[in-house]
mmCIF file of C-alpha atoms in Angstrom:
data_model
loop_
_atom_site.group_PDB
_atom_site.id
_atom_site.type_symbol
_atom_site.label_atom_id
_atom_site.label_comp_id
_atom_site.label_asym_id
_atom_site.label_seq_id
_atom_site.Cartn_x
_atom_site.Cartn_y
_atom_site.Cartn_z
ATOM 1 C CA UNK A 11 0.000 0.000 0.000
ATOM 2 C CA UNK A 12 0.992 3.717 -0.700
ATOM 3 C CA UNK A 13 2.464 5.495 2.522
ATOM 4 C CA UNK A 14 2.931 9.584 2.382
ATOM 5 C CA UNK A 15 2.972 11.852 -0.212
ATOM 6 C CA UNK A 16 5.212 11.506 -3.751
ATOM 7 C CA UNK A 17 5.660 8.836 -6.239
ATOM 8 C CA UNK A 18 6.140 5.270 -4.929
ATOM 9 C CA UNK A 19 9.639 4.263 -5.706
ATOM 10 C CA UNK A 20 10.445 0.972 -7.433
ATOM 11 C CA UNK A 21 13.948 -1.026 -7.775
ATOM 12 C CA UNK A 22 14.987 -3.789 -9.883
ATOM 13 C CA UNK A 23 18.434 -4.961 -9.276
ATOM 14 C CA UNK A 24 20.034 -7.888 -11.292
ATOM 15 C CA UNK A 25 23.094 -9.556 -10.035
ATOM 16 C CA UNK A 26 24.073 -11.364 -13.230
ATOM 17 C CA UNK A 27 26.645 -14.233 -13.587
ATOM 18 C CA UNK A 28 29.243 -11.525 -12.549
ATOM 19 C CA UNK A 29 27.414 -10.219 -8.946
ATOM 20 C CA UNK A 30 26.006 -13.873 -8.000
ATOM 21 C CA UNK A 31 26.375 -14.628 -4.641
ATOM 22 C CA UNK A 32 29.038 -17.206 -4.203
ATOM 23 C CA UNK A 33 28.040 -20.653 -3.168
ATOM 24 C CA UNK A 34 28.952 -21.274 0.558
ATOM 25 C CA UNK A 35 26.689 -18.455 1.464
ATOM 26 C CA UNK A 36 24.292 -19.337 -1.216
ATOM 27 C CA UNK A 37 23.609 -22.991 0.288
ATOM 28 C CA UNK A 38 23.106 -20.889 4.171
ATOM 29 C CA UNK A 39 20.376 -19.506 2.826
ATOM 30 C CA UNK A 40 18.523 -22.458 1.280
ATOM 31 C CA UNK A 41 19.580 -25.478 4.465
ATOM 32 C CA UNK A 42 17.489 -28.602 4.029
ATOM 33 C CA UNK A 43 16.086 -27.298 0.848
ATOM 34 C CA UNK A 44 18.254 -29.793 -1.212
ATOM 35 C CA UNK A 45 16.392 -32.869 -0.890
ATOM 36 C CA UNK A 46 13.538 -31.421 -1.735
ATOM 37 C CA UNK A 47 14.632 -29.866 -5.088
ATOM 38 C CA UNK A 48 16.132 -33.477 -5.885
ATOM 39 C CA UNK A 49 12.529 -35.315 -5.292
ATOM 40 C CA UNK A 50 11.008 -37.133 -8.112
ATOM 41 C CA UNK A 51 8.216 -35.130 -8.524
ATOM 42 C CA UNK A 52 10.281 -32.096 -8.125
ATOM 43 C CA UNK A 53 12.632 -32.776 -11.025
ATOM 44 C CA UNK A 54 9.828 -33.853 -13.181
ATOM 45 C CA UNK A 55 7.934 -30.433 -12.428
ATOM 46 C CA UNK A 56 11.603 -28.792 -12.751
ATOM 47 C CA UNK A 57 12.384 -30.639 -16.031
ATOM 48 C CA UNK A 58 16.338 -30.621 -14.776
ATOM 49 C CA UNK A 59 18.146 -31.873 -12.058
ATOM 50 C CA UNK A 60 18.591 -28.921 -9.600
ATOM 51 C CA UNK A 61 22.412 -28.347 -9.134
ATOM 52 C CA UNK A 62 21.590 -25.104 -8.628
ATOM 53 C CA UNK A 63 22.878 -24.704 -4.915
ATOM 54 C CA UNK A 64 26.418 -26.134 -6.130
ATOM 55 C CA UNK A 65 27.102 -23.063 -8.120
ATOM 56 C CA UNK A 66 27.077 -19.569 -7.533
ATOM 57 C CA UNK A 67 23.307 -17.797 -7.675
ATOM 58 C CA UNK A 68 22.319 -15.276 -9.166
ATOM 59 C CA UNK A 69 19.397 -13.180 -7.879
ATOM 60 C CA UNK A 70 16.723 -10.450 -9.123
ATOM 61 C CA UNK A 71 16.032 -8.160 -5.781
ATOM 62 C CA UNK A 72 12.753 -6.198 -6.180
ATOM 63 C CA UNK A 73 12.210 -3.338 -3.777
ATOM 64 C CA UNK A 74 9.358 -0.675 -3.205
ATOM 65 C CA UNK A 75 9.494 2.755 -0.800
ATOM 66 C CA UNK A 76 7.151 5.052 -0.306
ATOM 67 C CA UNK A 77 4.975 2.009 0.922
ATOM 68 C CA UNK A 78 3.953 0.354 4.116
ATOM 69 C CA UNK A 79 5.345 -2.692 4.188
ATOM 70 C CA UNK A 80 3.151 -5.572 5.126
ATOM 71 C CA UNK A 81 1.230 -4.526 7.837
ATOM 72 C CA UNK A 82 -0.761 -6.836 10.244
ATOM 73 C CA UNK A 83 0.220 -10.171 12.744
ATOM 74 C CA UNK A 84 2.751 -12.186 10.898
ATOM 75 C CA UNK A 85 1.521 -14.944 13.028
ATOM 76 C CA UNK A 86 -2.015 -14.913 11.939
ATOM 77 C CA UNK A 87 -2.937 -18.286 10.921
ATOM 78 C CA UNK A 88 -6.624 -18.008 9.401
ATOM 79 C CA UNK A 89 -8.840 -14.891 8.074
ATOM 80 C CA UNK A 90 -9.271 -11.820 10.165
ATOM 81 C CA UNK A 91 -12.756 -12.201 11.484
ATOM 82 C CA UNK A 92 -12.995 -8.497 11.374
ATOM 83 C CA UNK A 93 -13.187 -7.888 7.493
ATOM 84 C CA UNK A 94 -12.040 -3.720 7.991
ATOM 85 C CA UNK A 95 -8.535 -5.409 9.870
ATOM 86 C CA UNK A 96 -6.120 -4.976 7.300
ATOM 87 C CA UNK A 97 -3.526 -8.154 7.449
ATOM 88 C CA UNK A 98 -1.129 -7.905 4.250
ATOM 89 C CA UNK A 99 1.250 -9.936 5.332
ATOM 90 C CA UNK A 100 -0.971 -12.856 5.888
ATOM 91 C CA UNK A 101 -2.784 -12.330 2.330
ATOM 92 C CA UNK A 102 0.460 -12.264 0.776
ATOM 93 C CA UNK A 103 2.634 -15.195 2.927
ATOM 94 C CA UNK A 104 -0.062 -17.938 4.023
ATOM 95 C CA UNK A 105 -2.840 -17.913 1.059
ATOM 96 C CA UNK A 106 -2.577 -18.556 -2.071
ATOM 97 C CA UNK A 107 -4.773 -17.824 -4.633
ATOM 98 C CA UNK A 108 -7.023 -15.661 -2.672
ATOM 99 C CA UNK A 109 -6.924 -11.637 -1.456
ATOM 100 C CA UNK A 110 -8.112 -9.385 0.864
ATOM 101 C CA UNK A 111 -8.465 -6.524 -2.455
ATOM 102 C CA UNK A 112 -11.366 -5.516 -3.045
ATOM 103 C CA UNK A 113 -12.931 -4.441 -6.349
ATOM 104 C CA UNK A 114 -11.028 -1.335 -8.377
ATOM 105 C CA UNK A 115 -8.029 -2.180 -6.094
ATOM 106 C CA UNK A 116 -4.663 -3.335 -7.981
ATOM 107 C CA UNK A 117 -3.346 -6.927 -7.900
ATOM 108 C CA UNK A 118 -7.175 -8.131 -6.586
ATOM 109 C CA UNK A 119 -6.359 -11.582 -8.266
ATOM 110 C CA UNK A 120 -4.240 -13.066 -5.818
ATOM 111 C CA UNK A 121 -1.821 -14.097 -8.884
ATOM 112 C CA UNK A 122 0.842 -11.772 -8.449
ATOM 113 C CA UNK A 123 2.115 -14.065 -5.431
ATOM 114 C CA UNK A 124 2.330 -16.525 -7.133
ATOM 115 C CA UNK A 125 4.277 -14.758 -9.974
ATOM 116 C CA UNK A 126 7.149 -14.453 -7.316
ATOM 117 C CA UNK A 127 8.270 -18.304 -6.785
ATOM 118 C CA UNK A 128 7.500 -19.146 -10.576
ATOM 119 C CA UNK A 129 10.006 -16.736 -11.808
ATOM 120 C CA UNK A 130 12.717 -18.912 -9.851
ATOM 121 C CA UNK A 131 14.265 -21.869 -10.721
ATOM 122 C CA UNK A 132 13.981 -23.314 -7.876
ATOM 123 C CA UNK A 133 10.833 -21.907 -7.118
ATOM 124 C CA UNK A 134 11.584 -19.945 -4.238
ATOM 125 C CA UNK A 135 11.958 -16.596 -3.095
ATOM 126 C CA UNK A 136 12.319 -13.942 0.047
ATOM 127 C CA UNK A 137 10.301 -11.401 1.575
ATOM 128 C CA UNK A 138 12.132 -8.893 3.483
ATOM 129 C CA UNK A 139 9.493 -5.898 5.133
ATOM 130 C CA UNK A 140 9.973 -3.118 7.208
ATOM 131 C CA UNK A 141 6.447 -2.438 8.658
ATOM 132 C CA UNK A 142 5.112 1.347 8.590
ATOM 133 C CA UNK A 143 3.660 1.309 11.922
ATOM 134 C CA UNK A 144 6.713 0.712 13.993
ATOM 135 C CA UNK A 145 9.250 0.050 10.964
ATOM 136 C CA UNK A 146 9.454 -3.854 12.677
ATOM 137 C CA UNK A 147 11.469 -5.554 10.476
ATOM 138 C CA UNK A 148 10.630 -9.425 9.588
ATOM 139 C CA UNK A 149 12.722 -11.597 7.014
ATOM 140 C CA UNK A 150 10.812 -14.632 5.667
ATOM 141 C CA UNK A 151 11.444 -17.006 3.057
ATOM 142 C CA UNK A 152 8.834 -19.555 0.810
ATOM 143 C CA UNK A 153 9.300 -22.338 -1.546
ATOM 144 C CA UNK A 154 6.363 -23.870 -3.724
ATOM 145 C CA UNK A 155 7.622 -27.249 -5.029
ATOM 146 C CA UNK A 156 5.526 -30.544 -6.189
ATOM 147 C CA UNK A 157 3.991 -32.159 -3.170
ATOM 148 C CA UNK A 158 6.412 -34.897 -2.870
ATOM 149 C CA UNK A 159 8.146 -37.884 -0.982
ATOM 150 C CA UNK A 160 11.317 -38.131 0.327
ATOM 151 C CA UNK A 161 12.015 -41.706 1.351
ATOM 152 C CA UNK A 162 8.442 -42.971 1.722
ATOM 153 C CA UNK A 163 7.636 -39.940 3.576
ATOM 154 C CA UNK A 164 5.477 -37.091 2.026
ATOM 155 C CA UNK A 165 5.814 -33.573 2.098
ATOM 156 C CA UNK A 166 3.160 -30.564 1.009
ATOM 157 C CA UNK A 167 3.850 -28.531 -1.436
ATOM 158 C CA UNK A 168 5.305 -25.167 0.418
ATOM 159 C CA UNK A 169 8.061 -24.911 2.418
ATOM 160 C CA UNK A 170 9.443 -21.728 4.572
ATOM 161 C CA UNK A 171 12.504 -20.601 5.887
ATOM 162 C CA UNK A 172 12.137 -18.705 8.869
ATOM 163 C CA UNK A 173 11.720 -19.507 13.123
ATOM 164 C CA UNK A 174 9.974 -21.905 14.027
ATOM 165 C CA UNK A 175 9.187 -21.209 17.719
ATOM 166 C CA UNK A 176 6.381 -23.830 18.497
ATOM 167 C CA UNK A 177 7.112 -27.568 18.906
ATOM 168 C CA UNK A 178 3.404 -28.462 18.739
ATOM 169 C CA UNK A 179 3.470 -26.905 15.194
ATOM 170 C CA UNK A 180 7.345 -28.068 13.727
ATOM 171 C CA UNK A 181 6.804 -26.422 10.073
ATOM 172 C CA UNK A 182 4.676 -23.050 11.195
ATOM 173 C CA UNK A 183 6.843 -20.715 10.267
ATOM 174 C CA UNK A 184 7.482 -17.282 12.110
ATOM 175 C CA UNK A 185 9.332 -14.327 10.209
ATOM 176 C CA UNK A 186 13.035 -13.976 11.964
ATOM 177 C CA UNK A 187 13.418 -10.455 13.505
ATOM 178 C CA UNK A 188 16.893 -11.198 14.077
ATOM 179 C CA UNK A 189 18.602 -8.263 13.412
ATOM 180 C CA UNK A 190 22.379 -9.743 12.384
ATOM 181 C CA UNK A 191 20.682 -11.856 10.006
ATOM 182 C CA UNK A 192 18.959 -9.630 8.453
ATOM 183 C CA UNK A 193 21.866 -6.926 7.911
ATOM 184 C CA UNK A 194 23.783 -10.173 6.713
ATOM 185 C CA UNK A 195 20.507 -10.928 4.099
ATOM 186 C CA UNK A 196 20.846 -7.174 3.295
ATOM 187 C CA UNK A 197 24.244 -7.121 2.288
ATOM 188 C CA UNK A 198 24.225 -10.549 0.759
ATOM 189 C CA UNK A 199 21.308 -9.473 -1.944
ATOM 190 C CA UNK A 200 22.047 -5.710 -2.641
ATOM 191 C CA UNK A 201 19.224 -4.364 -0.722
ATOM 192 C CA UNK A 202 19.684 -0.397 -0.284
ATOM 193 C CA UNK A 203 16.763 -0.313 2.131
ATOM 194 C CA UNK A 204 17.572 1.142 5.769
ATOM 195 C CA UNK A 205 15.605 -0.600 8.667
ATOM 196 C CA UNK A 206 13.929 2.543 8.884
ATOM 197 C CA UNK A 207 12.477 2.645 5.546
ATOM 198 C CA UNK A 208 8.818 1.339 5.653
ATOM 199 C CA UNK A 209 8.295 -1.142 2.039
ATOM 200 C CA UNK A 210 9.070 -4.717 0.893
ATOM 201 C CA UNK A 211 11.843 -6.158 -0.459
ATOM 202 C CA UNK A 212 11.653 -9.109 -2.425
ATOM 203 C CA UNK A 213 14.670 -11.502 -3.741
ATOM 204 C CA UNK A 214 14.011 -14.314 -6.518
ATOM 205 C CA UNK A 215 17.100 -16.177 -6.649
ATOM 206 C CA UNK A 216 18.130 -18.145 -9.556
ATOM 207 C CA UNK A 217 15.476 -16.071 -11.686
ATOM 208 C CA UNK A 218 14.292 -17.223 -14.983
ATOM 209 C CA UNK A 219 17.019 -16.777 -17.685
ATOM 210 C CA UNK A 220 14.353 -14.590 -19.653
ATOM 211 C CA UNK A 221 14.520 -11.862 -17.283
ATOM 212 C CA UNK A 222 17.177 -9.429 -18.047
ATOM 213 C CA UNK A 223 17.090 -5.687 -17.589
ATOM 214 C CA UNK A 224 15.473 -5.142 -21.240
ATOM 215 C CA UNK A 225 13.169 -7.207 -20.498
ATOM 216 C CA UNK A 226 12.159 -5.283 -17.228
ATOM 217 C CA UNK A 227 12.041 -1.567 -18.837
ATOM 218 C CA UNK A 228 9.917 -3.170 -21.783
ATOM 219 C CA UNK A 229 7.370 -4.678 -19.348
ATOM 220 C CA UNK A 230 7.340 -1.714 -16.910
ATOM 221 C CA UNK A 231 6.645 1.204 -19.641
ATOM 222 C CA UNK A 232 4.205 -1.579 -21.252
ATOM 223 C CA UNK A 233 2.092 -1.726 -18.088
ATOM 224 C CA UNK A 234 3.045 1.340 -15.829
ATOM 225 C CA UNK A 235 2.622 4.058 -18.867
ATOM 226 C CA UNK A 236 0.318 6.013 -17.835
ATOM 227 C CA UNK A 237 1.301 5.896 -14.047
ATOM 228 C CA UNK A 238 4.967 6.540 -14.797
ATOM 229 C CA UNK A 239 3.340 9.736 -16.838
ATOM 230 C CA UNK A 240 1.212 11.175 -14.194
ATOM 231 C CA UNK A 241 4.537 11.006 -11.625
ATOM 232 C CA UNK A 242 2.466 8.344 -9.609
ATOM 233 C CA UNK A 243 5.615 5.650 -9.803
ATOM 234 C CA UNK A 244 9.428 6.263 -10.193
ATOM 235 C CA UNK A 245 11.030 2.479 -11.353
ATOM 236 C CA UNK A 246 14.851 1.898 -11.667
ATOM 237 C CA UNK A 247 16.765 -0.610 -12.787
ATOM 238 C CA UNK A 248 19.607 -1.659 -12.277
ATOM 239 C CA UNK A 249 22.183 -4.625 -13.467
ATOM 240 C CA UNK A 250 25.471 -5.564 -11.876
#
């Protein structure tokens, strides 16, 4: 959502081959994710075999400012019974397919969600907000693979990366809030956003090999004309 006055500010950065982040910190990020990526069902959705976390990883970091970040309880775990209690980050991080938009209001399809972790190669990507109300930060990360088995055992189809602070519920995840690791997840993916900065930062690693900085001004003049000529958005982007 739009916070203050002026343009909402957009940034695409692209890491490239050349700025990838280098393996051994590339595998921190992703821990326990490999087995998963190298399930049957998971290579045949994939169409490869994932070696992905062996090499270095590139990354597409998507930020907005002049926004609110996602507001509401990041441990909400159903629909807000009060319909006027706004709760972005639990539209956008636990339900698919569905939204809390209402008619006339952009992005009322639920899709563009979903449009994150299909633009990776491994299908997974990070959310990284800094909440308007009290600029709480909150680092979370999602993968949407197959539902699958991993030695006779199966798994659903998304997976987090994040705390997980209650033993009576092993794979709810809980945003970290730690603030070394996020500074380290800051420098590692190029973000220029300062904890104090209300907005969302988003990181696709290993983005589809389609997506290149041409790519990204064609699309954004394509759909953001008109906004980008009334002064409404500002969008920059940026390769390595």
């Amino acid at each position: 959502a739009k916070n203050a006055k002026g343009p909402v500010r957009v940034r695409y950065f692209l890491s490239g081959e050349d700025g990838a982040l280098n393996s051994d910190k590339a595998r921190a990020w992703f821990n326990g994710l490999d087995p998963h990526l190298n399930s049957r069902q998971s290579l045949e959705e994939l169409k490869s075999t994932p070696i992905c976390l062996e090499r270095p990883m590139p990354f597409l970091t998507i930020e907005d400012f002049n926004t609110t970040g996602l507001k509401g309880d990041p441990l909400a775990t159903k629909d807000p019974e009060d319909i006027k209690e706004r709760n972005d980050f639990y539209w956008f991080i636990r339900n698919v397919g569905r939204t809390q938009k209402k008619a006339g209001d952009r992005g009322r399809w639920g899709l563009g969600k979903i449009v994150y972790p299909a633009a990776s190669a491994i299908r997974s990507f990070f959310c990284y907000s800094v909440r308007k109300d009290d600029c709480k930060e909150a680092l979370i990360g999602r993968s949407v693979l197959q539902i699958h088995t991993i030695e006779g055992e199966e798994y659903q189809s998304e997976g987090y990366y994040g705390e997980f602070p209650d033993p009576q519920y092993p794979y709810f995840a809980a945003p970290s809030e730690d603030r070394m690791l996020i500074r380290e997840f800051v420098d590692c993916f190029k973000i220029t956003r300062a904890s104090n900065q209300p907005g969302l930062s988003l990181v696709i690693p290993f983005p589809d090999v389609s997506i290149g900085p041409k790519h990204i001004i064609v699309d954004v003049l394509k759909h953001y004309f008109w906004e980008i000529q009334k002064g409404t958005i500002e969008i920059e982007v940026v390769d390595n």
